[in-house]
mmCIF file of C-alpha atoms in Angstrom:
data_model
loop_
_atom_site.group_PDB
_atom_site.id
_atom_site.type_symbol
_atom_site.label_atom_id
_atom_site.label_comp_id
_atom_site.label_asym_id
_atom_site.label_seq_id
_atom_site.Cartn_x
_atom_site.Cartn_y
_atom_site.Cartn_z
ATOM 1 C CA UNK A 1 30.164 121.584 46.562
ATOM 2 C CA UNK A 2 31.390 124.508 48.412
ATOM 3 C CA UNK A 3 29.883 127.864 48.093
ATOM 4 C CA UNK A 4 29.038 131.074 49.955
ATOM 5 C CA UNK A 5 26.223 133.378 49.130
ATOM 6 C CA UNK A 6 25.738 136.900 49.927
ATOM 7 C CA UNK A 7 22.865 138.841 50.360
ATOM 8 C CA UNK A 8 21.788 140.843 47.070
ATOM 9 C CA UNK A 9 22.387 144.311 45.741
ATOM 10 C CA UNK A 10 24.850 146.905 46.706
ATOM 11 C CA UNK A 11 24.485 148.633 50.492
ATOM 12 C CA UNK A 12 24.169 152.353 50.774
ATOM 13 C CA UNK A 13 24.162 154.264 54.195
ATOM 14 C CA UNK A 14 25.513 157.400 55.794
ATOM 15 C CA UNK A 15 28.545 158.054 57.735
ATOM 16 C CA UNK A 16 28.606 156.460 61.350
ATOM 17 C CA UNK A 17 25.981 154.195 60.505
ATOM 18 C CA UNK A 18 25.892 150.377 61.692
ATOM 19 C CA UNK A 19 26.729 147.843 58.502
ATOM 20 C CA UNK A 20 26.097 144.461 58.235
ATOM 21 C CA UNK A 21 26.540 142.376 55.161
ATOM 22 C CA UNK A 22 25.438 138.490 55.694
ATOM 23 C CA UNK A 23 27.138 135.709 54.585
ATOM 24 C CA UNK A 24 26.229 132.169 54.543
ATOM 25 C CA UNK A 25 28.045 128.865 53.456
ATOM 26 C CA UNK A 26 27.851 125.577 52.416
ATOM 27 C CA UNK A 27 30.460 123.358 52.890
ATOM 28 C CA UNK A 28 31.757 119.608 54.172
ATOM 29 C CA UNK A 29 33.856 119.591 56.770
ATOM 30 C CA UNK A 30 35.619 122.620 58.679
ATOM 31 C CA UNK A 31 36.859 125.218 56.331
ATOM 32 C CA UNK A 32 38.410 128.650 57.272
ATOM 33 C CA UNK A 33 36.383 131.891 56.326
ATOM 34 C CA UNK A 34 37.627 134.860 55.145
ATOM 35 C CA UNK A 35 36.114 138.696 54.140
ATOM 36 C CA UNK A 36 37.761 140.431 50.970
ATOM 37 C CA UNK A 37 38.045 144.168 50.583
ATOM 38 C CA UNK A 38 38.470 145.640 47.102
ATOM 39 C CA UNK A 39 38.742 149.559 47.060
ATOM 40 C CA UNK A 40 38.296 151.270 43.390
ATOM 41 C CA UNK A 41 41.008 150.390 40.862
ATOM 42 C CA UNK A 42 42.518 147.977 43.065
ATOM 43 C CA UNK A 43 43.046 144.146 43.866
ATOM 44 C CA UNK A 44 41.565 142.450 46.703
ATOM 45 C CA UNK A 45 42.883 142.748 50.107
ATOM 46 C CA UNK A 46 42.243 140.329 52.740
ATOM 47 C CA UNK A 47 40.319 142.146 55.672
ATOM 48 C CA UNK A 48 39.771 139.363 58.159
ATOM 49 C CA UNK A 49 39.238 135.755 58.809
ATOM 50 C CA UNK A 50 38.601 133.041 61.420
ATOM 51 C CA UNK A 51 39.672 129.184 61.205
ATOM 52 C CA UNK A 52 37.066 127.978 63.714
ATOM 53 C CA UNK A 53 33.793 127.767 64.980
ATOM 54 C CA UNK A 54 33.485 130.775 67.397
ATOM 55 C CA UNK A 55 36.063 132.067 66.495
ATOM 56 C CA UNK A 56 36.239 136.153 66.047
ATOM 57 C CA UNK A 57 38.171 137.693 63.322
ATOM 58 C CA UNK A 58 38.702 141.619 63.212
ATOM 59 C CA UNK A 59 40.415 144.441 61.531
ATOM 60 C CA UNK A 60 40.073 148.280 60.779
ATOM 61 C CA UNK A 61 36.820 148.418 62.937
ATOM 62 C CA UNK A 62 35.333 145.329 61.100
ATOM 63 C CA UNK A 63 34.085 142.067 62.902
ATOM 64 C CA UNK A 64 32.550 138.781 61.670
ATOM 65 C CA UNK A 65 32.212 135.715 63.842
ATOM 66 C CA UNK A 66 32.330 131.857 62.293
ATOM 67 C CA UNK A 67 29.247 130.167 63.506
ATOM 68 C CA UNK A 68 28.827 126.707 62.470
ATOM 69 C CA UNK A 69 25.135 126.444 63.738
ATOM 70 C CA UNK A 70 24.015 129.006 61.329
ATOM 71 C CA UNK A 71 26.547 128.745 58.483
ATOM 72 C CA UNK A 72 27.114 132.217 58.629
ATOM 73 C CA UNK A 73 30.051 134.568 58.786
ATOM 74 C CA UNK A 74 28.432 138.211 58.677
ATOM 75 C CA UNK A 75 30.538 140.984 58.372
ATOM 76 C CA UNK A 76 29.576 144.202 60.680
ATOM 77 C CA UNK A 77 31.658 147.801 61.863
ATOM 78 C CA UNK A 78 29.805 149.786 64.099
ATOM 79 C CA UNK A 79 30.337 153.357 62.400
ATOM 80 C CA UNK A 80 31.302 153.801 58.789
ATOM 81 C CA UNK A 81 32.866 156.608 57.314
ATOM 82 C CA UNK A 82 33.481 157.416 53.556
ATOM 83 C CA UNK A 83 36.744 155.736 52.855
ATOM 84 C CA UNK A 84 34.996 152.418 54.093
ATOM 85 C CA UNK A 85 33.119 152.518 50.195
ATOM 86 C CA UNK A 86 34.114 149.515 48.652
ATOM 87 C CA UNK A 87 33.159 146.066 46.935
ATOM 88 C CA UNK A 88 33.369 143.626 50.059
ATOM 89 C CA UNK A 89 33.491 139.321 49.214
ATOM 90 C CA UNK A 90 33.209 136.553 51.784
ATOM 91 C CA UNK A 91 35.078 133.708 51.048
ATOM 92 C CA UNK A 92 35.519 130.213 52.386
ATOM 93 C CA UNK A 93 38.423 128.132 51.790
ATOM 94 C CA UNK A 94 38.414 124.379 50.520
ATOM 95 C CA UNK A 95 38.046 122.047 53.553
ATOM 96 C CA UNK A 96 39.939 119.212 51.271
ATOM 97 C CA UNK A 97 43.445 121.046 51.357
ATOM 98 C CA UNK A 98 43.672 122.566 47.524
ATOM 99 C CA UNK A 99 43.887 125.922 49.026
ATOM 100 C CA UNK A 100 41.480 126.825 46.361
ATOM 101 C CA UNK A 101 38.932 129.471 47.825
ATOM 102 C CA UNK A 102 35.039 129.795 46.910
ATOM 103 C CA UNK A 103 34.080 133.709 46.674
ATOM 104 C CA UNK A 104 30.798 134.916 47.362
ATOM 105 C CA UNK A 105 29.205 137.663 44.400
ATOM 106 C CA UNK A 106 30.473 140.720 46.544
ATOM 107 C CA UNK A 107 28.662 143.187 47.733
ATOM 108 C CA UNK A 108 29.156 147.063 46.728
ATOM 109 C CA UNK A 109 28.957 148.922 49.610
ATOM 110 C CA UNK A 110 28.682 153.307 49.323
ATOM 111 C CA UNK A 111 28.885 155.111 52.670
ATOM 112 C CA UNK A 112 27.463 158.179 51.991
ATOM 113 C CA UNK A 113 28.855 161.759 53.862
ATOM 114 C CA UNK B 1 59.735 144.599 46.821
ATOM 115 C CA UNK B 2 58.175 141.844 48.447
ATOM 116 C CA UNK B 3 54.945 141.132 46.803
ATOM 117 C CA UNK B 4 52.806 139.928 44.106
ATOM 118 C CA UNK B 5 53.003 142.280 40.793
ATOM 119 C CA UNK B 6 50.983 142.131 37.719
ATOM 120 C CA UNK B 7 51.665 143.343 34.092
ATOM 121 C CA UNK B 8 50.837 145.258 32.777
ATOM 122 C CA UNK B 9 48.626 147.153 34.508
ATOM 123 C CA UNK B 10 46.138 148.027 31.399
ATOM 124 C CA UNK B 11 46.200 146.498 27.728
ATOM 125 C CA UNK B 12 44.196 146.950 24.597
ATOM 126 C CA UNK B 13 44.544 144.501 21.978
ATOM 127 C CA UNK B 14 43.030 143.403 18.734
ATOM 128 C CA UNK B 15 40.999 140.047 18.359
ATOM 129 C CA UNK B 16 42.673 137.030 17.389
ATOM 130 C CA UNK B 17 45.770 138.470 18.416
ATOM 131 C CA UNK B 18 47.530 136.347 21.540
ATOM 132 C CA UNK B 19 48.366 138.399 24.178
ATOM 133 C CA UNK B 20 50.142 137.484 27.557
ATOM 134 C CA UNK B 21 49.348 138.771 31.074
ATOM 135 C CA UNK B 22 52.554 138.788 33.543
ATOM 136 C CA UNK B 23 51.963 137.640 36.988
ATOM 137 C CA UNK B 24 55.174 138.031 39.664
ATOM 138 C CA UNK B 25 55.463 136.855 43.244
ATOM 139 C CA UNK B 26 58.481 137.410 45.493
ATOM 140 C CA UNK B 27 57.215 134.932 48.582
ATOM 141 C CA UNK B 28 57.977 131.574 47.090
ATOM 142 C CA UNK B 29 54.414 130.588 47.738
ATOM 143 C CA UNK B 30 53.104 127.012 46.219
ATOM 144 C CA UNK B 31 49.781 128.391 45.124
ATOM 145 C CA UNK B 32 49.387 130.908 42.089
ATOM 146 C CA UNK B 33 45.669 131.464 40.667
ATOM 147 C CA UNK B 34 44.205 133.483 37.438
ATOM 148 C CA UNK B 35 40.587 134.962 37.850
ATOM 149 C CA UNK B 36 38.455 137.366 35.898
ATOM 150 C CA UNK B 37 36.081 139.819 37.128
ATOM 151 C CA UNK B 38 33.423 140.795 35.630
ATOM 152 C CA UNK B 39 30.269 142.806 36.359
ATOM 153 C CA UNK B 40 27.666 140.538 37.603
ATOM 154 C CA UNK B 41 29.866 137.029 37.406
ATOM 155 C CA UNK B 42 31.904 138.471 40.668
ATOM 156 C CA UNK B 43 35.456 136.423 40.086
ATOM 157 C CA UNK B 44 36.100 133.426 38.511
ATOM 158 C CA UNK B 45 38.613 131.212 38.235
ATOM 159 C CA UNK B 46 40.104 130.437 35.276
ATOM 160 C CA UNK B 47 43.808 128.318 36.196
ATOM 161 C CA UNK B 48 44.900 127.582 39.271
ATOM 162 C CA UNK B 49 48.806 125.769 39.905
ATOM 163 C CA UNK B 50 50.057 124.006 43.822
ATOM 164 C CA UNK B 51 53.355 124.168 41.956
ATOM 165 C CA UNK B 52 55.638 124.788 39.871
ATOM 166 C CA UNK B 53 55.355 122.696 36.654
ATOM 167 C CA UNK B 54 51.324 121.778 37.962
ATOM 168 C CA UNK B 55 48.559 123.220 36.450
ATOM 169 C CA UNK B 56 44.692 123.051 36.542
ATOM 170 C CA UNK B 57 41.618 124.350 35.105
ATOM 171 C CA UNK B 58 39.113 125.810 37.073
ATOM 172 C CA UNK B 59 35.264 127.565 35.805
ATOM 173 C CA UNK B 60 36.221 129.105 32.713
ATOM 174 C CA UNK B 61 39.598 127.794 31.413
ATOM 175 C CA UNK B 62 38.413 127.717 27.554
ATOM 176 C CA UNK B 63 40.826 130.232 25.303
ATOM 177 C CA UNK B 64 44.051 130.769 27.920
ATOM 178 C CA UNK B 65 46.468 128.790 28.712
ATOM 179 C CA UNK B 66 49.187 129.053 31.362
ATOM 180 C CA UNK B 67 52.763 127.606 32.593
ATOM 181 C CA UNK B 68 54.225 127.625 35.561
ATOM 182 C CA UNK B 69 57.994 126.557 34.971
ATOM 183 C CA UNK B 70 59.671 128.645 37.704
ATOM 184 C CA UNK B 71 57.803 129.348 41.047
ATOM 185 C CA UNK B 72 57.612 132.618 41.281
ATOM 186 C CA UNK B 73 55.872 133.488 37.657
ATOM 187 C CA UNK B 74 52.590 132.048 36.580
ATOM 188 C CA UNK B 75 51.936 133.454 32.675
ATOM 189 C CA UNK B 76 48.108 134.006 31.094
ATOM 190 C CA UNK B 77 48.178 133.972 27.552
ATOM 191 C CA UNK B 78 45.066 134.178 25.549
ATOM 192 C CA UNK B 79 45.873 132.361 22.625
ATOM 193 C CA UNK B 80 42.986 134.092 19.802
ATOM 194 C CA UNK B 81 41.646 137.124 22.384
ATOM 195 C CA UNK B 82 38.252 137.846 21.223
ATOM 196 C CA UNK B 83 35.826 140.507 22.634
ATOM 197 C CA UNK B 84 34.115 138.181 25.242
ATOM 198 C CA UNK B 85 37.691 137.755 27.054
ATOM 199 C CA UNK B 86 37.265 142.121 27.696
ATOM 200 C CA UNK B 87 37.564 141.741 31.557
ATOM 201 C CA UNK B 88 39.852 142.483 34.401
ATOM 202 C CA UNK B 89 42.223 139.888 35.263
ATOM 203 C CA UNK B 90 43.861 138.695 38.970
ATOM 204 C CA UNK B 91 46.419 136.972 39.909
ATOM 205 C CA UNK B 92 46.873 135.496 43.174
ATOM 206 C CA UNK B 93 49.352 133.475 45.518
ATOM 207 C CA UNK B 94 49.020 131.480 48.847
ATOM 208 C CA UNK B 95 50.604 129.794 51.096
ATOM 209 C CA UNK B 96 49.953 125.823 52.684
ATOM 210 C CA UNK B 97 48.100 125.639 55.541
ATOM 211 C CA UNK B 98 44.645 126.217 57.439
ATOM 212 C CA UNK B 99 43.946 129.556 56.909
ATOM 213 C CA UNK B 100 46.223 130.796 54.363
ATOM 214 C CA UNK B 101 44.204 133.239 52.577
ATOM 215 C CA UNK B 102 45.113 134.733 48.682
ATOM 216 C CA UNK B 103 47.274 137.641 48.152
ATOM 217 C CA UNK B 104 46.046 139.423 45.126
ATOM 218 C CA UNK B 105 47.857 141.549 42.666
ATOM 219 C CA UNK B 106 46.679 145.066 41.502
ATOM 220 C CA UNK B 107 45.054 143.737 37.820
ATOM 221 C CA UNK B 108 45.210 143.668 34.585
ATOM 222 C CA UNK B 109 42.385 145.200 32.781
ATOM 223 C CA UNK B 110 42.316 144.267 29.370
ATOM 224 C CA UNK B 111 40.367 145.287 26.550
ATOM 225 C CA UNK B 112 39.727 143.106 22.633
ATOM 226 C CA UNK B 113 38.748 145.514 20.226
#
């Protein structure tokens, strides 16, 4: 079936450091990828996605690019700062058309000042 | 508001008492889900509905059960809470289409004493 794993363990770095967080999928067909955002307290947000291989997605400083060659969707922002602290989940969506969406573990990310 | 609100926001209850969890979307999406999060299970999905009146399980559907009778409400009741169902709950709506990611509500974190 579907799935998407994430790399292990939470990520802890200073301000303006570079941040990465891998994600790789399995899936049939073509499905649309996605990175979650959930901030203390709160529900997830979406923070980006892309439809297509190639294709880019961005927001808030945040990139990942869909690349069908290596499965992968890795999330990266060139500088952190503080507020970016926060549990982060790739996701991929269900190529068959049930809208239902497969969630990686998440990954707790603390940017430290 | 446009939106997707959940309620209420916290809840402590007793087990083997039933207990209902609120779930309100103003978009007139098809989609509604139910997940729990839980340290070190990430989310699961517990019911998930394309429409009103259509309903299906999903990883962990044992002890709630939900209707969807109007679109825009999607009830969680836990029929007999006991202490394993301590967790925070989502709800989430989406559109049709490639692409259409989840918009989550805020949560419901519940605790069976």
């Amino acid at each position: 079936g579907n799935s998407v794993t994430q790399m292990e363990g939470p990520v802890t770095l200073s301000e303006e450091a570079f941040l990465t967080i891998n994600c790789t999928y399995t899936a049939t067909g073509y499905p649309s990828l996605f990175w979650y955002v959930q901030y203390p307290g709160e529900g997830l947000q979406l923070l980006l996605k892309a439809t297509k291989a190639d294709d880019k997605g961005s927001n808030k400083g945040f990139e990942a690019t869909y690349r069908k060659e290596t499965t992968s969707f890795h999330l990266e922002k060139g500088s952190v700062q503080v507020s970016d602290s926060a549990v982060y989940f790739c996701a991929l969506s269900d190529p068959g058309g049930n809208n239902r969406l497969a969630f990686g573990k998440g990954n707790q990310v603390v940017v430290i000042p | 508001d446009a939106g997707i609100t959940q309620s209420p926001r916290y809840k402590i209850t007793e087990t083997g008492r039933q207990v209902t969890l609120m779930c309100h979307q103003t978009w007139s999406h098809s989609y509604m889900f139910w997940y729990r999060q839980d340290l070190g299970h990430g989310l699961r999905l517990i019911y998930y509905s394309a429409a009103a009146d259509i309903t299906d399980k999903g990883e962990v559907p044992d002890g709630y059960v939900v209707s969807r009778s109007k679109t825009e409400n999607f009830p969680l009741t836990l029929e007999s809470a006991t202490r394993s169902q301590t967790s925070v709950y989502f709800c989430a709506s989406s559109g049709t289409g490639i692409g259409y990611g989840y918009t989550f509500g805020s949560g419901t974190r519940l605790t069976v004493v």
